[in-house]
Amino acid sequence: MSAKIKYSDEPIGEVEVIQDFLPSPEELAFKEDTVKVTIALSKSSIEFFKREAEKHDTKYQQMIRRLLDAYTEAQGGHITRHSRRTP
């Protein structure tokens, strides 16, 4: 396969702290126009979103969709009309 990675205890150089851009579960629960796709996700991720969706009385698919929208927005993609984040 690939070569084994050898780690050392050397300085890593300059570190930059970035602002947390991921939304809270509460921010992931609203409706927006959608396009249907098929995607395979890890069982642990789906279980997390199902638990959080139940806590907030919403659908887990909507929360996942909002998370992807927030990531896209943070990367300079589109800004949704329902965006609740401030720069």
PDB file of N, CA and C in Angstrom:
ATOM      1  N   MET A   1       0.832  -1.183   0.000  1.00  0.00           N
ATOM      2  CA  MET A   1       0.000   0.000   0.000  1.00  0.00           C
ATOM      3  C   MET A   1       0.875   1.246   0.000  1.00  0.00           C
ATOM      4  N   SER A   2       0.911   1.976   1.103  1.00  0.00           N
ATOM      5  CA  SER A   2       1.738   3.179   1.162  1.00  0.00           C
ATOM      6  C   SER A   2       2.770   3.039   2.270  1.00  0.00           C
ATOM      7  N   ALA A   3       3.778   3.893   2.225  1.00  0.00           N
ATOM      8  CA  ALA A   3       4.845   3.858   3.225  1.00  0.00           C
ATOM      9  C   ALA A   3       4.291   4.222   4.603  1.00  0.00           C
ATOM     10  N   LYS A   4       4.865   3.634   5.639  1.00  0.00           N
ATOM     11  CA  LYS A   4       4.450   3.919   7.010  1.00  0.00           C
ATOM     12  C   LYS A   4       4.874   5.341   7.386  1.00  0.00           C
ATOM     13  N   ILE A   5       3.979   6.053   8.038  1.00  0.00           N
ATOM     14  CA  ILE A   5       4.264   7.426   8.445  1.00  0.00           C
ATOM     15  C   ILE A   5       5.075   7.398   9.736  1.00  0.00           C
ATOM     16  N   LYS A   6       6.158   8.144   9.759  1.00  0.00           N
ATOM     17  CA  LYS A   6       6.989   8.233  10.956  1.00  0.00           C
ATOM     18  C   LYS A   6       6.828   9.635  11.538  1.00  0.00           C
ATOM     19  N   TYR A   7       6.331   9.707  12.768  1.00  0.00           N
ATOM     20  CA  TYR A   7       6.105  10.989  13.426  1.00  0.00           C
ATOM     21  C   TYR A   7       7.309  11.367  14.272  1.00  0.00           C
ATOM     22  N   SER A   8       7.547  12.665  14.385  1.00  0.00           N
ATOM     23  CA  SER A   8       8.643  13.148  15.221  1.00  0.00           C
ATOM     24  C   SER A   8       8.107  14.225  16.154  1.00  0.00           C
ATOM     25  N   ASP A   9       8.898  14.575  17.145  1.00  0.00           N
ATOM     26  CA  ASP A   9       8.490  15.565  18.138  1.00  0.00           C
ATOM     27  C   ASP A   9       9.147  16.905  17.816  1.00  0.00           C
ATOM     28  N   GLU A  10       8.892  17.395  16.608  1.00  0.00           N
ATOM     29  CA  GLU A  10       9.486  18.646  16.157  1.00  0.00           C
ATOM     30  C   GLU A  10       8.439  19.759  16.197  1.00  0.00           C
ATOM     31  N   PRO A  11       8.887  21.013  16.266  1.00  0.00           N
ATOM     32  CA  PRO A  11       7.931  22.125  16.222  1.00  0.00           C
ATOM     33  C   PRO A  11       7.143  22.091  14.908  1.00  0.00           C
ATOM     34  N   ILE A  12       5.888  22.493  14.958  1.00  0.00           N
ATOM     35  CA  ILE A  12       5.060  22.454  13.759  1.00  0.00           C
ATOM     36  C   ILE A  12       5.018  23.795  13.034  1.00  0.00           C
ATOM     37  N   GLY A  13       5.657  24.783  13.577  1.00  0.00           N
ATOM     38  CA  GLY A  13       5.675  26.086  12.929  1.00  0.00           C
ATOM     39  C   GLY A  13       4.542  26.973  13.405  1.00  0.00           C
ATOM     40  N   GLU A  14       4.256  28.005  12.601  1.00  0.00           N
ATOM     41  CA  GLU A  14       3.212  28.957  12.968  1.00  0.00           C
ATOM     42  C   GLU A  14       1.839  28.291  12.917  1.00  0.00           C
ATOM     43  N   VAL A  15       1.022  28.563  13.925  1.00  0.00           N
ATOM     44  CA  VAL A  15      -0.319  28.007  13.993  1.00  0.00           C
ATOM     45  C   VAL A  15      -1.320  29.142  13.888  1.00  0.00           C
ATOM     46  N   GLU A  16      -2.345  28.939  13.070  1.00  0.00           N
ATOM     47  CA  GLU A  16      -3.381  29.957  12.904  1.00  0.00           C
ATOM     48  C   GLU A  16      -4.692  29.411  13.454  1.00  0.00           C
ATOM     49  N   VAL A  17      -5.290  30.133  14.386  1.00  0.00           N
ATOM     50  CA  VAL A  17      -6.578  29.746  14.943  1.00  0.00           C
ATOM     51  C   VAL A  17      -7.660  30.351  14.060  1.00  0.00           C
ATOM     52  N   ILE A  18      -8.588  29.487  13.604  1.00  0.00           N
ATOM     53  CA  ILE A  18      -9.669  29.983  12.762  1.00  0.00           C
ATOM     54  C   ILE A  18     -10.977  29.960  13.540  1.00  0.00           C
ATOM     55  N   GLN A  19     -11.879  30.858  13.172  1.00  0.00           N
ATOM     56  CA  GLN A  19     -13.182  30.944  13.819  1.00  0.00           C
ATOM     57  C   GLN A  19     -13.985  29.690  13.484  1.00  0.00           C
ATOM     58  N   ASP A  20     -14.686  29.161  14.470  1.00  0.00           N
ATOM     59  CA  ASP A  20     -15.545  28.012  14.250  1.00  0.00           C
ATOM     60  C   ASP A  20     -16.682  28.434  13.332  1.00  0.00           C
ATOM     61  N   PHE A  21     -16.764  27.813  12.148  1.00  0.00           N
ATOM     62  CA  PHE A  21     -17.791  28.204  11.190  1.00  0.00           C
ATOM     63  C   PHE A  21     -18.933  27.211  11.118  1.00  0.00           C
ATOM     64  N   LEU A  22     -18.841  26.110  11.872  1.00  0.00           N
ATOM     65  CA  LEU A  22     -19.909  25.122  11.819  1.00  0.00           C
ATOM     66  C   LEU A  22     -21.091  25.571  12.676  1.00  0.00           C
ATOM     67  N   PRO A  23     -22.294  25.408  12.154  1.00  0.00           N
ATOM     68  CA  PRO A  23     -23.484  25.848  12.889  1.00  0.00           C
ATOM     69  C   PRO A  23     -23.855  24.885  14.015  1.00  0.00           C
ATOM     70  N   SER A  24     -24.586  25.393  14.981  1.00  0.00           N
ATOM     71  CA  SER A  24     -25.107  24.543  16.047  1.00  0.00           C
ATOM     72  C   SER A  24     -26.278  23.743  15.493  1.00  0.00           C
ATOM     73  N   PRO A  25     -26.673  22.658  16.154  1.00  0.00           N
ATOM     74  CA  PRO A  25     -27.830  21.897  15.684  1.00  0.00           C
ATOM     75  C   PRO A  25     -29.085  22.754  15.546  1.00  0.00           C
ATOM     76  N   GLU A  26     -29.265  23.739  16.413  1.00  0.00           N
ATOM     77  CA  GLU A  26     -30.437  24.609  16.333  1.00  0.00           C
ATOM     78  C   GLU A  26     -30.482  25.377  15.008  1.00  0.00           C
ATOM     79  N   GLU A  27     -29.307  25.764  14.503  1.00  0.00           N
ATOM     80  CA  GLU A  27     -29.234  26.534  13.267  1.00  0.00           C
ATOM     81  C   GLU A  27     -29.479  25.676  12.028  1.00  0.00           C
ATOM     82  N   LEU A  28     -29.498  24.356  12.195  1.00  0.00           N
ATOM     83  CA  LEU A  28     -29.662  23.460  11.061  1.00  0.00           C
ATOM     84  C   LEU A  28     -31.124  23.102  10.798  1.00  0.00           C
ATOM     85  N   ALA A  29     -32.045  23.622  11.598  1.00  0.00           N
ATOM     86  CA  ALA A  29     -33.449  23.199  11.534  1.00  0.00           C
ATOM     87  C   ALA A  29     -34.346  24.254  10.889  1.00  0.00           C
ATOM     88  N   PHE A  30     -34.294  24.410   9.561  1.00  0.00           N
ATOM     89  CA  PHE A  30     -35.251  25.245   8.843  1.00  0.00           C
ATOM     90  C   PHE A  30     -35.402  24.713   7.429  1.00  0.00           C
ATOM     91  N   LYS A  31     -36.469  25.069   6.739  1.00  0.00           N
ATOM     92  CA  LYS A  31     -36.789  24.532   5.415  1.00  0.00           C
ATOM     93  C   LYS A  31     -36.294  25.456   4.302  1.00  0.00           C
ATOM     94  N   GLU A  32     -35.835  24.840   3.202  1.00  0.00           N
ATOM     95  CA  GLU A  32     -35.334  25.582   2.051  1.00  0.00           C
ATOM     96  C   GLU A  32     -35.564  24.736   0.799  1.00  0.00           C
ATOM     97  N   ASP A  33     -35.552  25.354  -0.398  1.00  0.00           N
ATOM     98  CA  ASP A  33     -35.685  24.605  -1.653  1.00  0.00           C
ATOM     99  C   ASP A  33     -34.559  23.584  -1.752  1.00  0.00           C
ATOM    100  N   THR A  34     -34.865  22.400  -2.282  1.00  0.00           N
ATOM    101  CA  THR A  34     -33.882  21.319  -2.300  1.00  0.00           C
ATOM    102  C   THR A  34     -33.844  20.607  -3.646  1.00  0.00           C
ATOM    103  N   VAL A  35     -32.781  19.824  -3.851  1.00  0.00           N
ATOM    104  CA  VAL A  35     -32.624  18.918  -4.979  1.00  0.00           C
ATOM    105  C   VAL A  35     -32.302  17.560  -4.373  1.00  0.00           C
ATOM    106  N   LYS A  36     -33.012  16.524  -4.806  1.00  0.00           N
ATOM    107  CA  LYS A  36     -32.831  15.196  -4.225  1.00  0.00           C
ATOM    108  C   LYS A  36     -31.555  14.536  -4.753  1.00  0.00           C
ATOM    109  N   VAL A  37     -30.735  13.984  -3.827  1.00  0.00           N
ATOM    110  CA  VAL A  37     -29.527  13.241  -4.178  1.00  0.00           C
ATOM    111  C   VAL A  37     -29.469  11.981  -3.317  1.00  0.00           C
ATOM    112  N   THR A  38     -28.616  11.046  -3.728  1.00  0.00           N
ATOM    113  CA  THR A  38     -28.381   9.841  -2.937  1.00  0.00           C
ATOM    114  C   THR A  38     -26.939   9.884  -2.466  1.00  0.00           C
ATOM    115  N   ILE A  39     -26.723   9.617  -1.163  1.00  0.00           N
ATOM    116  CA  ILE A  39     -25.381   9.662  -0.591  1.00  0.00           C
ATOM    117  C   ILE A  39     -25.289   8.627   0.528  1.00  0.00           C
ATOM    118  N   ALA A  40     -24.147   7.991   0.660  1.00  0.00           N
ATOM    119  CA  ALA A  40     -23.917   7.034   1.740  1.00  0.00           C
ATOM    120  C   ALA A  40     -23.100   7.735   2.824  1.00  0.00           C
ATOM    121  N   LEU A  41     -23.618   7.745   4.048  1.00  0.00           N
ATOM    122  CA  LEU A  41     -22.956   8.389   5.178  1.00  0.00           C
ATOM    123  C   LEU A  41     -22.671   7.360   6.259  1.00  0.00           C
ATOM    124  N   SER A  42     -21.748   7.676   7.151  1.00  0.00           N
ATOM    125  CA  SER A  42     -21.410   6.742   8.218  1.00  0.00           C
ATOM    126  C   SER A  42     -22.581   6.574   9.188  1.00  0.00           C
ATOM    127  N   LYS A  43     -22.677   5.404   9.739  1.00  0.00           N
ATOM    128  CA  LYS A  43     -23.753   5.092  10.686  1.00  0.00           C
ATOM    129  C   LYS A  43     -23.689   6.025  11.891  1.00  0.00           C
ATOM    130  N   SER A  44     -22.492   6.307  12.388  1.00  0.00           N
ATOM    131  CA  SER A  44     -22.357   7.164  13.570  1.00  0.00           C
ATOM    132  C   SER A  44     -22.826   8.597  13.284  1.00  0.00           C
ATOM    133  N   SER A  45     -22.568   9.087  12.082  1.00  0.00           N
ATOM    134  CA  SER A  45     -23.038  10.435  11.723  1.00  0.00           C
ATOM    135  C   SER A  45     -24.559  10.483  11.680  1.00  0.00           C
ATOM    136  N   ILE A  46     -25.166   9.492  11.053  1.00  0.00           N
ATOM    137  CA  ILE A  46     -26.627   9.455  10.962  1.00  0.00           C
ATOM    138  C   ILE A  46     -27.248   9.338  12.345  1.00  0.00           C
ATOM    139  N   GLU A  47     -26.673   8.508  13.204  1.00  0.00           N
ATOM    140  CA  GLU A  47     -27.187   8.373  14.572  1.00  0.00           C
ATOM    141  C   GLU A  47     -27.115   9.700  15.322  1.00  0.00           C
ATOM    142  N   PHE A  48     -26.008  10.427  15.160  1.00  0.00           N
ATOM    143  CA  PHE A  48     -25.866  11.733  15.801  1.00  0.00           C
ATOM    144  C   PHE A  48     -26.969  12.677  15.337  1.00  0.00           C
ATOM    145  N   PHE A  49     -27.141  12.802  14.021  1.00  0.00           N
ATOM    146  CA  PHE A  49     -28.139  13.726  13.499  1.00  0.00           C
ATOM    147  C   PHE A  49     -29.554  13.317  13.881  1.00  0.00           C
ATOM    148  N   LYS A  50     -29.830  12.034  13.938  1.00  0.00           N
ATOM    149  CA  LYS A  50     -31.163  11.588  14.355  1.00  0.00           C
ATOM    150  C   LYS A  50     -31.435  11.976  15.809  1.00  0.00           C
ATOM    151  N   ARG A  51     -30.426  11.796  16.678  1.00  0.00           N
ATOM    152  CA  ARG A  51     -30.592  12.189  18.087  1.00  0.00           C
ATOM    153  C   ARG A  51     -30.829  13.676  18.215  1.00  0.00           C
ATOM    154  N   GLU A  52     -30.015  14.472  17.536  1.00  0.00           N
ATOM    155  CA  GLU A  52     -30.146  15.925  17.612  1.00  0.00           C
ATOM    156  C   GLU A  52     -31.463  16.397  17.011  1.00  0.00           C
ATOM    157  N   ALA A  53     -31.882  15.798  15.921  1.00  0.00           N
ATOM    158  CA  ALA A  53     -33.143  16.176  15.288  1.00  0.00           C
ATOM    159  C   ALA A  53     -34.312  15.906  16.228  1.00  0.00           C
ATOM    160  N   GLU A  54     -34.263  14.787  16.917  1.00  0.00           N
ATOM    161  CA  GLU A  54     -35.330  14.468  17.865  1.00  0.00           C
ATOM    162  C   GLU A  54     -35.378  15.498  18.994  1.00  0.00           C
ATOM    163  N   LYS A  55     -34.210  15.914  19.478  1.00  0.00           N
ATOM    164  CA  LYS A  55     -34.149  16.921  20.548  1.00  0.00           C
ATOM    165  C   LYS A  55     -34.782  18.243  20.105  1.00  0.00           C
ATOM    166  N   HIS A  56     -34.641  18.572  18.830  1.00  0.00           N
ATOM    167  CA  HIS A  56     -35.075  19.871  18.322  1.00  0.00           C
ATOM    168  C   HIS A  56     -36.346  19.771  17.473  1.00  0.00           C
ATOM    169  N   ASP A  57     -37.002  18.614  17.536  1.00  0.00           N
ATOM    170  CA  ASP A  57     -38.272  18.403  16.848  1.00  0.00           C
ATOM    171  C   ASP A  57     -38.188  18.782  15.373  1.00  0.00           C
ATOM    172  N   THR A  58     -37.207  18.213  14.673  1.00  0.00           N
ATOM    173  CA  THR A  58     -37.033  18.460  13.244  1.00  0.00           C
ATOM    174  C   THR A  58     -36.581  17.178  12.574  1.00  0.00           C
ATOM    175  N   LYS A  59     -36.310  17.232  11.285  1.00  0.00           N
ATOM    176  CA  LYS A  59     -35.856  16.071  10.527  1.00  0.00           C
ATOM    177  C   LYS A  59     -34.335  16.094  10.394  1.00  0.00           C
ATOM    178  N   TYR A  60     -33.731  14.916  10.551  1.00  0.00           N
ATOM    179  CA  TYR A  60     -32.268  14.864  10.494  1.00  0.00           C
ATOM    180  C   TYR A  60     -31.733  15.220   9.110  1.00  0.00           C
ATOM    181  N   GLN A  61     -32.486  14.902   8.038  1.00  0.00           N
ATOM    182  CA  GLN A  61     -32.021  15.239   6.700  1.00  0.00           C
ATOM    183  C   GLN A  61     -31.902  16.757   6.529  1.00  0.00           C
ATOM    184  N   GLN A  62     -32.825  17.498   7.109  1.00  0.00           N
ATOM    185  CA  GLN A  62     -32.763  18.960   7.017  1.00  0.00           C
ATOM    186  C   GLN A  62     -31.536  19.496   7.743  1.00  0.00           C
ATOM    187  N   MET A  63     -31.190  18.882   8.848  1.00  0.00           N
ATOM    188  CA  MET A  63     -30.007  19.321   9.598  1.00  0.00           C
ATOM    189  C   MET A  63     -28.734  19.059   8.794  1.00  0.00           C
ATOM    190  N   ILE A  64     -28.653  17.898   8.170  1.00  0.00           N
ATOM    191  CA  ILE A  64     -27.482  17.571   7.351  1.00  0.00           C
ATOM    192  C   ILE A  64     -27.392  18.536   6.175  1.00  0.00           C
ATOM    193  N   ARG A  65     -28.527  18.817   5.544  1.00  0.00           N
ATOM    194  CA  ARG A  65     -28.553  19.748   4.413  1.00  0.00           C
ATOM    195  C   ARG A  65     -28.059  21.127   4.840  1.00  0.00           C
ATOM    196  N   ARG A  66     -28.502  21.604   5.997  1.00  0.00           N
ATOM    197  CA  ARG A  66     -28.081  22.923   6.485  1.00  0.00           C
ATOM    198  C   ARG A  66     -26.594  22.945   6.812  1.00  0.00           C
ATOM    199  N   LEU A  67     -26.080  21.844   7.344  1.00  0.00           N
ATOM    200  CA  LEU A  67     -24.643  21.747   7.623  1.00  0.00           C
ATOM    201  C   LEU A  67     -23.838  21.884   6.329  1.00  0.00           C
ATOM    202  N   LEU A  68     -24.265  21.199   5.283  1.00  0.00           N
ATOM    203  CA  LEU A  68     -23.574  21.303   3.998  1.00  0.00           C
ATOM    204  C   LEU A  68     -23.679  22.715   3.427  1.00  0.00           C
ATOM    205  N   ASP A  69     -24.853  23.341   3.570  1.00  0.00           N
ATOM    206  CA  ASP A  69     -25.014  24.732   3.121  1.00  0.00           C
ATOM    207  C   ASP A  69     -24.074  25.671   3.876  1.00  0.00           C
ATOM    208  N   ALA A  70     -23.948  25.478   5.190  1.00  0.00           N
ATOM    209  CA  ALA A  70     -23.065  26.330   5.995  1.00  0.00           C
ATOM    210  C   ALA A  70     -21.608  26.157   5.569  1.00  0.00           C
ATOM    211  N   TYR A  71     -21.219  24.926   5.279  1.00  0.00           N
ATOM    212  CA  TYR A  71     -19.855  24.674   4.818  1.00  0.00           C
ATOM    213  C   TYR A  71     -19.606  25.374   3.479  1.00  0.00           C
ATOM    214  N   THR A  72     -20.576  25.240   2.569  1.00  0.00           N
ATOM    215  CA  THR A  72     -20.458  25.885   1.261  1.00  0.00           C
ATOM    216  C   THR A  72     -20.327  27.395   1.409  1.00  0.00           C
ATOM    217  N   GLU A  73     -21.157  27.963   2.265  1.00  0.00           N
ATOM    218  CA  GLU A  73     -21.119  29.403   2.507  1.00  0.00           C
ATOM    219  C   GLU A  73     -19.764  29.830   3.070  1.00  0.00           C
ATOM    220  N   ALA A  74     -19.244  29.069   4.017  1.00  0.00           N
ATOM    221  CA  ALA A  74     -17.963  29.398   4.641  1.00  0.00           C
ATOM    222  C   ALA A  74     -16.798  29.306   3.650  1.00  0.00           C
ATOM    223  N   GLN A  75     -16.968  28.471   2.633  1.00  0.00           N
ATOM    224  CA  GLN A  75     -15.917  28.305   1.626  1.00  0.00           C
ATOM    225  C   GLN A  75     -16.056  29.292   0.474  1.00  0.00           C
ATOM    226  N   GLY A  76     -16.971  30.244   0.610  1.00  0.00           N
ATOM    227  CA  GLY A  76     -17.126  31.267  -0.419  1.00  0.00           C
ATOM    228  C   GLY A  76     -18.120  30.900  -1.499  1.00  0.00           C
ATOM    229  N   GLY A  77     -18.935  29.889  -1.245  1.00  0.00           N
ATOM    230  CA  GLY A  77     -19.959  29.485  -2.216  1.00  0.00           C
ATOM    231  C   GLY A  77     -21.153  30.401  -2.134  1.00  0.00           C
ATOM    232  N   HIS A  78     -22.316  29.838  -2.229  1.00  0.00           N
ATOM    233  CA  HIS A  78     -23.545  30.640  -2.201  1.00  0.00           C
ATOM    234  C   HIS A  78     -23.893  31.068  -0.780  1.00  0.00           C
ATOM    235  N   ILE A  79     -24.703  32.091  -0.678  1.00  0.00           N
ATOM    236  CA  ILE A  79     -25.247  32.521   0.610  1.00  0.00           C
ATOM    237  C   ILE A  79     -26.738  32.264   0.528  1.00  0.00           C
ATOM    238  N   THR A  80     -27.244  31.434   1.410  1.00  0.00           N
ATOM    239  CA  THR A  80     -28.664  31.096   1.355  1.00  0.00           C
ATOM    240  C   THR A  80     -29.512  32.251   1.828  1.00  0.00           C
ATOM    241  N   ARG A  81     -30.720  32.326   1.353  1.00  0.00           N
ATOM    242  CA  ARG A  81     -31.614  33.412   1.763  1.00  0.00           C
ATOM    243  C   ARG A  81     -32.040  33.280   3.200  1.00  0.00           C
ATOM    244  N   HIS A  82     -31.876  32.102   3.787  1.00  0.00           N
ATOM    245  CA  HIS A  82     -32.261  31.874   5.172  1.00  0.00           C
ATOM    246  C   HIS A  82     -31.064  31.900   6.119  1.00  0.00           C
ATOM    247  N   SER A  83     -29.930  32.345   5.627  1.00  0.00           N
ATOM    248  CA  SER A  83     -28.716  32.315   6.442  1.00  0.00           C
ATOM    249  C   SER A  83     -28.871  33.096   7.736  1.00  0.00           C
ATOM    250  N   ARG A  84     -28.462  32.475   8.828  1.00  0.00           N
ATOM    251  CA  ARG A  84     -28.547  33.136  10.145  1.00  0.00           C
ATOM    252  C   ARG A  84     -27.168  33.474  10.675  1.00  0.00           C
ATOM    253  N   ARG A  85     -26.153  33.208   9.894  1.00  0.00           N
ATOM    254  CA  ARG A  85     -24.789  33.439  10.363  1.00  0.00           C
ATOM    255  C   ARG A  85     -24.359  34.852  10.020  1.00  0.00           C
ATOM    256  N   THR A  86     -23.513  35.406  10.843  1.00  0.00           N
ATOM    257  CA  THR A  86     -22.972  36.731  10.569  1.00  0.00           C
ATOM    258  C   THR A  86     -21.467  36.607  10.413  1.00  0.00           C
ATOM    259  N   PRO A  87     -20.868  37.394   9.528  1.00  0.00           N
ATOM    260  CA  PRO A  87     -19.421  37.283   9.296  1.00  0.00           C
ATOM    261  C   PRO A  87     -18.606  37.694  10.497  1.00  0.00           C
TER     262      PRO A  87
END
